[in-house]
């Protein structure tokens, strides 16, 4: 199954540790510091840029490693 990951950030967090855990081929990062500051709603704005119908969403303050 193909899925897209949509991440939302305030822009002051190193996203590399999160990106290193993601098995998804399509990753959209909605960065509130360089785009309209939508807060957590940025994840929904990022969905419009996703390539797949199945969406995995994650905030920048979570490191989740069990992507099965």
PDB file of C-alpha atoms in Angstrom:
ATOM      1  CA  UNK A   1       0.000   0.000   0.000  1.00  0.00           C
ATOM      2  CA  UNK A   2       1.309   3.436  -0.896  1.00  0.00           C
ATOM      3  CA  UNK A   3       1.008   6.195   1.668  1.00  0.00           C
ATOM      4  CA  UNK A   4       2.172   9.776   2.067  1.00  0.00           C
ATOM      5  CA  UNK A   5       3.563  11.275   5.255  1.00  0.00           C
ATOM      6  CA  UNK A   6       2.523  14.814   6.135  1.00  0.00           C
ATOM      7  CA  UNK A   7       4.605  16.510   8.817  1.00  0.00           C
ATOM      8  CA  UNK A   8       3.887  19.876  10.393  1.00  0.00           C
ATOM      9  CA  UNK A   9       6.558  21.969  12.084  1.00  0.00           C
ATOM     10  CA  UNK A  10       7.007  25.337  13.746  1.00  0.00           C
ATOM     11  CA  UNK A  11      10.308  25.540  11.901  1.00  0.00           C
ATOM     12  CA  UNK A  12      12.568  25.474  14.956  1.00  0.00           C
ATOM     13  CA  UNK A  13      12.938  21.695  15.198  1.00  0.00           C
ATOM     14  CA  UNK A  14      15.497  19.455  13.476  1.00  0.00           C
ATOM     15  CA  UNK A  15      13.308  17.228  11.306  1.00  0.00           C
ATOM     16  CA  UNK A  16      16.129  14.841  10.347  1.00  0.00           C
ATOM     17  CA  UNK A  17      15.566  12.384  13.263  1.00  0.00           C
ATOM     18  CA  UNK A  18      11.902  12.122  12.257  1.00  0.00           C
ATOM     19  CA  UNK A  19      12.674  11.802   8.549  1.00  0.00           C
ATOM     20  CA  UNK A  20      15.155   9.012   9.317  1.00  0.00           C
ATOM     21  CA  UNK A  21      12.333   6.868  10.767  1.00  0.00           C
ATOM     22  CA  UNK A  22       9.831   7.271   7.926  1.00  0.00           C
ATOM     23  CA  UNK A  23       9.394   4.417   5.433  1.00  0.00           C
ATOM     24  CA  UNK A  24       7.158   6.469   3.109  1.00  0.00           C
ATOM     25  CA  UNK A  25       8.265   7.471  -0.372  1.00  0.00           C
ATOM     26  CA  UNK A  26       6.195  10.668  -0.387  1.00  0.00           C
ATOM     27  CA  UNK A  27       6.872  13.108   2.459  1.00  0.00           C
ATOM     28  CA  UNK A  28       5.320  16.564   2.702  1.00  0.00           C
ATOM     29  CA  UNK A  29       6.601  19.000   5.326  1.00  0.00           C
ATOM     30  CA  UNK A  30       4.371  21.943   6.138  1.00  0.00           C
ATOM     31  CA  UNK A  31       6.698  24.476   7.777  1.00  0.00           C
ATOM     32  CA  UNK A  32       4.737  27.187   9.567  1.00  0.00           C
ATOM     33  CA  UNK A  33       7.832  29.420   9.728  1.00  0.00           C
ATOM     34  CA  UNK A  34       8.057  29.820   5.949  1.00  0.00           C
ATOM     35  CA  UNK A  35       4.409  29.451   4.929  1.00  0.00           C
ATOM     36  CA  UNK A  36       1.124  30.721   6.315  1.00  0.00           C
ATOM     37  CA  UNK A  37       1.294  29.950  10.045  1.00  0.00           C
ATOM     38  CA  UNK A  38      -1.625  27.569  10.366  1.00  0.00           C
ATOM     39  CA  UNK A  39      -0.413  25.837  13.520  1.00  0.00           C
ATOM     40  CA  UNK A  40      -1.464  22.206  13.675  1.00  0.00           C
ATOM     41  CA  UNK A  41      -3.924  22.848  10.841  1.00  0.00           C
ATOM     42  CA  UNK A  42      -0.822  22.870   8.611  1.00  0.00           C
ATOM     43  CA  UNK A  43      -1.057  19.082   8.481  1.00  0.00           C
ATOM     44  CA  UNK A  44      -4.396  19.403   6.686  1.00  0.00           C
ATOM     45  CA  UNK A  45      -3.029  22.039   4.325  1.00  0.00           C
ATOM     46  CA  UNK A  46      -0.117  19.687   3.572  1.00  0.00           C
ATOM     47  CA  UNK A  47      -2.497  16.880   2.630  1.00  0.00           C
ATOM     48  CA  UNK A  48      -3.375  18.756  -0.551  1.00  0.00           C
ATOM     49  CA  UNK A  49       0.248  18.240  -1.672  1.00  0.00           C
ATOM     50  CA  UNK A  50       0.328  14.504  -0.903  1.00  0.00           C
ATOM     51  CA  UNK A  51       0.566  12.047  -3.786  1.00  0.00           C
ATOM     52  CA  UNK A  52      -1.369   9.190  -2.163  1.00  0.00           C
ATOM     53  CA  UNK A  53      -4.850   8.747  -0.710  1.00  0.00           C
ATOM     54  CA  UNK A  54      -3.556   7.165   2.509  1.00  0.00           C
ATOM     55  CA  UNK A  55      -2.010   9.790   4.795  1.00  0.00           C
ATOM     56  CA  UNK A  56       0.264   9.413   7.826  1.00  0.00           C
ATOM     57  CA  UNK A  57       0.398  12.658   9.851  1.00  0.00           C
ATOM     58  CA  UNK A  58       2.952  13.600  12.497  1.00  0.00           C
ATOM     59  CA  UNK A  59       3.878  16.732  14.436  1.00  0.00           C
ATOM     60  CA  UNK A  60       7.485  17.839  14.951  1.00  0.00           C
ATOM     61  CA  UNK A  61       7.456  17.020  18.684  1.00  0.00           C
ATOM     62  CA  UNK A  62       6.998  13.269  18.232  1.00  0.00           C
ATOM     63  CA  UNK A  63       9.472  10.565  17.264  1.00  0.00           C
ATOM     64  CA  UNK A  64       7.466   7.493  16.261  1.00  0.00           C
ATOM     65  CA  UNK A  65       9.396   4.440  15.103  1.00  0.00           C
ATOM     66  CA  UNK A  66       6.825   1.634  14.676  1.00  0.00           C
ATOM     67  CA  UNK A  67       5.669   2.058  11.069  1.00  0.00           C
ATOM     68  CA  UNK A  68       4.272  -1.365  10.187  1.00  0.00           C
TER      69      UNK A  68
END
